[in-house]
Coordinates of C-alpha atoms in Angstrom, one line a residue:
X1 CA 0.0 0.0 0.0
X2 CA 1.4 3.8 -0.9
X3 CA 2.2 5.9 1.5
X4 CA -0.7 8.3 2.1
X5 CA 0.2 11.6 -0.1
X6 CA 0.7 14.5 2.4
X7 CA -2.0 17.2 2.1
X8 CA -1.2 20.7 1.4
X9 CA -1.0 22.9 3.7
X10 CA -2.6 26.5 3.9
X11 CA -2.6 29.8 6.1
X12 CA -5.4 31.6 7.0
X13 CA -4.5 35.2 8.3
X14 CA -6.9 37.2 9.6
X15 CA -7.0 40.9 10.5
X16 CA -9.2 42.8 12.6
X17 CA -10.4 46.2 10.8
X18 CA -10.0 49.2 13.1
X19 CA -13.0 49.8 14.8
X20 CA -15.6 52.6 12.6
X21 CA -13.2 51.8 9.4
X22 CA -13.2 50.3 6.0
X23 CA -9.9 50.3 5.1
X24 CA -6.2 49.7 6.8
X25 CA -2.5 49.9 5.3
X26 CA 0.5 48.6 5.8
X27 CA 3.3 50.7 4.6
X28 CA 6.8 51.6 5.1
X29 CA 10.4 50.5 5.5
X30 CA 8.6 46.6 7.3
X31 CA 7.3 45.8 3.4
X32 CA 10.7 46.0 1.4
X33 CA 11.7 42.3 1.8
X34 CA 12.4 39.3 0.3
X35 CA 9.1 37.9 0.1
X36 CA 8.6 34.2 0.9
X37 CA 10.8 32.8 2.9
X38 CA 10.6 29.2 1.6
X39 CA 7.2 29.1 2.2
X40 CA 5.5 26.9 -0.3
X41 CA 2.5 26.9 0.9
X42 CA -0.6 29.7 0.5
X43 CA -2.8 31.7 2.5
X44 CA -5.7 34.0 2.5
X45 CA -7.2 36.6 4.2
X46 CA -10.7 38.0 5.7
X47 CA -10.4 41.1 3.8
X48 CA -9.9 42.2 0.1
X49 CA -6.2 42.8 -0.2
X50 CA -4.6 45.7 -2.8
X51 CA -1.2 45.7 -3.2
X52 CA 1.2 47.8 -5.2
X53 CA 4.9 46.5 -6.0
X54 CA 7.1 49.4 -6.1
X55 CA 10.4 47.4 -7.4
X56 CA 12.0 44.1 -6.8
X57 CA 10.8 40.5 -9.3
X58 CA 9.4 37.3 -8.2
X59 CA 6.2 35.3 -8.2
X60 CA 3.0 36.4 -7.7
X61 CA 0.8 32.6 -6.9
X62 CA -3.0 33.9 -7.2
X63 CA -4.7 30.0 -7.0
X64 CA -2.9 27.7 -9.1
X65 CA -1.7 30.4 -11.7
X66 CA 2.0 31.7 -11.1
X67 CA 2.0 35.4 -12.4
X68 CA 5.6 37.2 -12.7
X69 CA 5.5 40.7 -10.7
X70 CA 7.9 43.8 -11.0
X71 CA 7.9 47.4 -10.5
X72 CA 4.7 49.1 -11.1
X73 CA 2.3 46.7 -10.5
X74 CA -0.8 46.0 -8.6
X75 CA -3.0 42.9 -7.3
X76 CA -6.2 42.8 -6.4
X77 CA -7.3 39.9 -4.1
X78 CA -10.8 39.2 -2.9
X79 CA -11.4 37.7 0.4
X80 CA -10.8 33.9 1.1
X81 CA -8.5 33.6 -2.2
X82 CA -6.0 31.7 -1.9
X83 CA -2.1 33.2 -2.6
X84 CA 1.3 34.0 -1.7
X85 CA 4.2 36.1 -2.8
X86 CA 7.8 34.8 -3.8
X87 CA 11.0 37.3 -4.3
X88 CA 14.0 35.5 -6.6
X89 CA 16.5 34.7 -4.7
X90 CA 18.9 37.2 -3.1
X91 CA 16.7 39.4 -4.2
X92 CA 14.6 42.1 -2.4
X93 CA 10.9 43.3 -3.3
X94 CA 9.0 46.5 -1.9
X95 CA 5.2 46.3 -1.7
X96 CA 3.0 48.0 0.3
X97 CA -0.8 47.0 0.8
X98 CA -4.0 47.8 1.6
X99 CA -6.9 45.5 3.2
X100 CA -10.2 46.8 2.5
X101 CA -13.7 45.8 3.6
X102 CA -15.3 46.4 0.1
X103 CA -18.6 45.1 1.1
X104 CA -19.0 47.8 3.9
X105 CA -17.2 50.5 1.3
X106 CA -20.1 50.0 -1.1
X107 CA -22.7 49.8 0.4
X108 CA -22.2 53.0 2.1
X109 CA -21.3 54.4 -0.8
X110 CA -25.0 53.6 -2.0
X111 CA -26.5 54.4 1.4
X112 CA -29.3 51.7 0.8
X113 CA -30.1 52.6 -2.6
X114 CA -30.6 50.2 -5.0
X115 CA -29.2 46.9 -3.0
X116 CA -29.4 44.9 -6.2
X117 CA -27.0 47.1 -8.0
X118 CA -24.5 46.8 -5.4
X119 CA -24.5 43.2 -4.9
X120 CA -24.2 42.7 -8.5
X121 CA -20.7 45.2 -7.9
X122 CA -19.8 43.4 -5.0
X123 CA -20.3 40.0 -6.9
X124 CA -18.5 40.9 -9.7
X125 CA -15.2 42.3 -7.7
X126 CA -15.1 39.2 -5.6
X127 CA -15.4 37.1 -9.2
X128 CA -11.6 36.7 -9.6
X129 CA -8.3 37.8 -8.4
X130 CA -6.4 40.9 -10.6
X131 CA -2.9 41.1 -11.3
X132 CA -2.1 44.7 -13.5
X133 CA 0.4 46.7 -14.7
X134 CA 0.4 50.5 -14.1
X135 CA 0.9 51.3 -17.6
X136 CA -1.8 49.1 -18.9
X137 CA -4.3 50.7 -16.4
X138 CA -2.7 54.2 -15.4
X139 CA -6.1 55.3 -13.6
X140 CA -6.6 52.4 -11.6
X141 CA -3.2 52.2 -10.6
X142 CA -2.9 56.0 -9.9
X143 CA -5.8 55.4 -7.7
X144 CA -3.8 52.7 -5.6
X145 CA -1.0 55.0 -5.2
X146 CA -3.0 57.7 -3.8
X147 CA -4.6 55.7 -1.4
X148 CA -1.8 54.6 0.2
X149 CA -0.2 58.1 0.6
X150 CA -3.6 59.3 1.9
X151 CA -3.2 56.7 4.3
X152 CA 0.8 57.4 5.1
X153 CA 0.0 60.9 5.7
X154 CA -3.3 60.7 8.1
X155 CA -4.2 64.2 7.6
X156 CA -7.8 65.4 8.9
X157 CA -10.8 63.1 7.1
X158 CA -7.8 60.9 5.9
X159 CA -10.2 57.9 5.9
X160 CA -13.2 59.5 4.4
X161 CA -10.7 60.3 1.3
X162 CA -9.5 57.1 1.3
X163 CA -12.7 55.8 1.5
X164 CA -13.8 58.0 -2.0
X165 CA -11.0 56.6 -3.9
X166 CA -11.6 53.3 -3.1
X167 CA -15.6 53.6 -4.1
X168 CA -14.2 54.8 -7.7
X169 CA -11.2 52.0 -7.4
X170 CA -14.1 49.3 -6.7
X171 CA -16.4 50.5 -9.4
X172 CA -13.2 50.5 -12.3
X173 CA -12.9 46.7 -11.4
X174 CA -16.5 45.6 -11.3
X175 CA -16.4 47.3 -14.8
X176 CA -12.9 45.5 -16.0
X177 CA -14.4 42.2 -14.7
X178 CA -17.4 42.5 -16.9
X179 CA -15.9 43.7 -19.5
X180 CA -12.8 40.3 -19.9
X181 CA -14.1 37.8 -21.2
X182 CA -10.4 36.4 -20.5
X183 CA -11.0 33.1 -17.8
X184 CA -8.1 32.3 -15.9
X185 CA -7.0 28.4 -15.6
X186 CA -6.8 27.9 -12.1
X187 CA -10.2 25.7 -11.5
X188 CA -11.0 28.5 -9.2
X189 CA -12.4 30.7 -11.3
X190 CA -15.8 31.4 -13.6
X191 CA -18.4 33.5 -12.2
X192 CA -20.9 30.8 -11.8
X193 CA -18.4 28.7 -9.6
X194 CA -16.9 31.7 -7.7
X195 CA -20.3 33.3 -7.4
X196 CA -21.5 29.7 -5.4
X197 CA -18.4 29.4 -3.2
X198 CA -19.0 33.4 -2.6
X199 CA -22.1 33.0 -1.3
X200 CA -21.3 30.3 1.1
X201 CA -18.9 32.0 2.7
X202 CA -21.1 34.7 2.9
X203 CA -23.4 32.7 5.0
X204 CA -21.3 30.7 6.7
X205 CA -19.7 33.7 8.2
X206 CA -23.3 35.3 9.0
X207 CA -24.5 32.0 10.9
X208 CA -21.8 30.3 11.8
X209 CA -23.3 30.6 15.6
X210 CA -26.0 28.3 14.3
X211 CA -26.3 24.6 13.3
X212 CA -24.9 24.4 9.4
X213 CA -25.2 21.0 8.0
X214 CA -22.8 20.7 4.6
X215 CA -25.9 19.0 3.1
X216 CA -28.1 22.4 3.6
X217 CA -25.0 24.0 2.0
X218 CA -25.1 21.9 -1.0
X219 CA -29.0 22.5 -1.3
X220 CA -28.3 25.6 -1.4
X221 CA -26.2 25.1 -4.4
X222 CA -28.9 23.2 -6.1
X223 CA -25.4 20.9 -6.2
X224 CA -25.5 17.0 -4.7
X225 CA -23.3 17.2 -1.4
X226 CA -20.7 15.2 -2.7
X227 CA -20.0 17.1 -5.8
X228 CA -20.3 20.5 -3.6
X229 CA -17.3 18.9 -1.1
X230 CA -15.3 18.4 -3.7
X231 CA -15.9 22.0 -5.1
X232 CA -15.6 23.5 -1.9
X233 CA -12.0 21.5 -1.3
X234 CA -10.8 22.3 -4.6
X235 CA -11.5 26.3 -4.1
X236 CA -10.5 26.3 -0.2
X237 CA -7.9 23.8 -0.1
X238 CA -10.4 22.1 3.5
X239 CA -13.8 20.7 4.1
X240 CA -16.3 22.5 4.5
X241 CA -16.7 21.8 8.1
X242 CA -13.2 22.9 8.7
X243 CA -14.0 25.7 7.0
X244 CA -16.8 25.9 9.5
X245 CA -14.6 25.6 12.6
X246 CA -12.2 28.0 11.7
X247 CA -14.7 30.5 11.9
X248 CA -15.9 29.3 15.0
X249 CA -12.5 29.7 16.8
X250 CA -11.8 32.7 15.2
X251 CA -15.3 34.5 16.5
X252 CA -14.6 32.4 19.9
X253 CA -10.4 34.3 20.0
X254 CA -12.5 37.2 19.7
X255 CA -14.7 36.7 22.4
X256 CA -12.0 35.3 24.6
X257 CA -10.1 38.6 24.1
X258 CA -13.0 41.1 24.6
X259 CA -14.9 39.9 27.6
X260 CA -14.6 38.1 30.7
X261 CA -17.6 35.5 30.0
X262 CA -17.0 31.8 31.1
X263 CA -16.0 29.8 28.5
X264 CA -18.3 27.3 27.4
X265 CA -20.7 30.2 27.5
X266 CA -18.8 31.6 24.5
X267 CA -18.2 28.3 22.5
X268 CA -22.1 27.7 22.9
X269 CA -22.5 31.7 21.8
X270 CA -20.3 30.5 18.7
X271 CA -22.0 27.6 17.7
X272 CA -20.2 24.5 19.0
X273 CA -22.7 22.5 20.8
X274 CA -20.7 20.5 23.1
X275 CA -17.7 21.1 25.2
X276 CA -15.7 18.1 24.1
X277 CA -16.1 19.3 20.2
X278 CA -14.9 22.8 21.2
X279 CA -11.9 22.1 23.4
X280 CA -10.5 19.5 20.6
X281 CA -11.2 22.1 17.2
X282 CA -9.5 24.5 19.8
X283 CA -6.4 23.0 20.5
X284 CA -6.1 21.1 16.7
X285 CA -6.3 24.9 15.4
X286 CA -4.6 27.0 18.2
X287 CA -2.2 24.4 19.7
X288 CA -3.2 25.4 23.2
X289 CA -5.8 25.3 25.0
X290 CA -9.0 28.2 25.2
X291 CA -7.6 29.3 28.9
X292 CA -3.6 29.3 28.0
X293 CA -4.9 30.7 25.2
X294 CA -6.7 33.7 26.3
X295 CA -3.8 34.3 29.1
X296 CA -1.4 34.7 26.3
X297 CA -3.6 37.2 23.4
X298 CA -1.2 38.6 21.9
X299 CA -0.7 36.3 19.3
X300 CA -4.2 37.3 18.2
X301 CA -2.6 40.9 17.9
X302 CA 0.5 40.1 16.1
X303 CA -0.3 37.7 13.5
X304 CA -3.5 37.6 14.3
X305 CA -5.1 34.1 13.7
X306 CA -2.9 31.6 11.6
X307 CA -4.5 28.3 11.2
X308 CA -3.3 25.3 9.3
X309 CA -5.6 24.3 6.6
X310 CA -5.5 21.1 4.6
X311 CA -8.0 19.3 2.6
X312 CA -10.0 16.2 4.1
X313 CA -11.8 14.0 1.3
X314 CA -15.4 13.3 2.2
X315 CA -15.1 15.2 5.2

């Protein structure tokens, strides 16, 4: 009997959004680095990430497709894609990035208006993952650049204008993504597929307090449960009831850090319905467990939640 191939493995990295905001930066001296690492493994993030590569060369990995990046470029990467950065060796590569609840950015932009309109934007930004060259798109990538020296400067109503641009940023790639017919190769991508595994995520992450069955998921798909695991798996790189649990614990680190509340109080709040469940997804995901955990938060704050993702047939 073959040894039993070794699944891949997978980051998720999650950020909290500064409280009353839509958009964060990270900038400066921190982001001119040789990207990678020898990590050969992806991750993926609870917010839209923009980022803008000032100068350097490597690998951009956006799903399964390996894109080349340089100077004067600029990625655009929905929320829950999967991807990573490489430099070439001995080589060093300056980006700086922005992480952007697009959702919330739109629809304030609308204020309630014509909800159907805005989830078609919001649908079609979140269809694929954008790699571009400045000089291909000068206004989008002008845009980029002026959001992130809005946000380096922090001058009064810094956010509100940062805010503004991103409304137009948003709007020029709903329009680009409508506009290509160009399908990239990844098995990710298509807006029927990405449109499906959008909207589970979307409700996942609105009830994930409540009991979630992957058949109701698939049903929901109009998809048998079978083909949707494998769908999900292919698109997530993990089950969908890891998926599941990851956002448990992550709402439960939350909870952990902001209040005092017994324990099992919060994994019941969070949707786990028995102790025993909670206290093993706990320590398979956070390698401690909830109480050494919440004595030691600032690993929430640094990295903020990293967990370990691999892909479990017929989970």
């Amino acid at each position: 009997m073959s040894a039993k191939k070794k699944k891949p493995k997978m980051e998720f990295r999650y950020y909290r959004m500064p409280e009353g905001r839509k958009v964060f930066a990270l900038l400066g001296e921190k982001w001119r680095q040789h990207y990678g690492r020898d990590e050969d493994f992806l991750h993926f993030h609870n917010y839209m990430e923009i980022g803008y590569c000032y100068e350097g060369s490597g690998v951009l990995t956006l799903g399964k497709k390996d894109l080349r990046f340089g100077g004067g470029e600029f990625s655009v990467i929905p929320q829950n894609y999967p991807h990573t950065t490489n430099s070439d060796d001995e080589t060093i590569s300056r980006w700086e990035f922005l992480f952007v609840d697009a959702d919330a950015v739109l629809r304030a932009a609308h204020g309630g208006d014509n909800p159907m309109r805005t989830e078609r934007m919001i649908r079609r930004i979140n269809s694929r993952a954008r790699f571009l060259r400045e000089k291909d798109y000068p206004q989008l990538g002008a845009q980029v650049r002026a959001i992130l020296d809005i946000m380096r400067k922090t001058e009064e109503f810094y956010q509100e204008e940062a805010t503004g641009l991103l409304t137009s940023f948003l709007a020029g790639i709903a329009r680009l993504n409508t506009e290509s017919s160009e399908r990239e190769e990844s098995g990710m991508e298509g807006s029927k597929f990405s449109d499906m595994i959008a909207h589970v995520l979307e409700y996942i992450n609105a009830h994930y307090n409540e009991p979630i069955k992957v058949k109701e998921l698939a049903d929901m798909c109009h998809i048998s449960e079978t083909h949707f695991r494998r769908i999900f798996s292919s698109y997530m790189n993990a089950g969908p009831l890891e998926y599941i649990n990851q956002v448990r614990i992550r709402m439960v680190c939350e909870q952990l850090k902001r209040t005092d509340e017994p324990i099992a109080e919060i994994a019941a709040k969070c949707g786990f319905s028995t102790n025993s469940t909670f206290n093993r997804n706990f320590r398979q995901y956070m390698g401690v467990t909830p109480m050494e955990w919440r004595r030691r938060p600032e690993n929430y704050e640094r990295e903020l939640l990293k967990f370990d993702i691999h892909s479990e047939e017929g989970w």
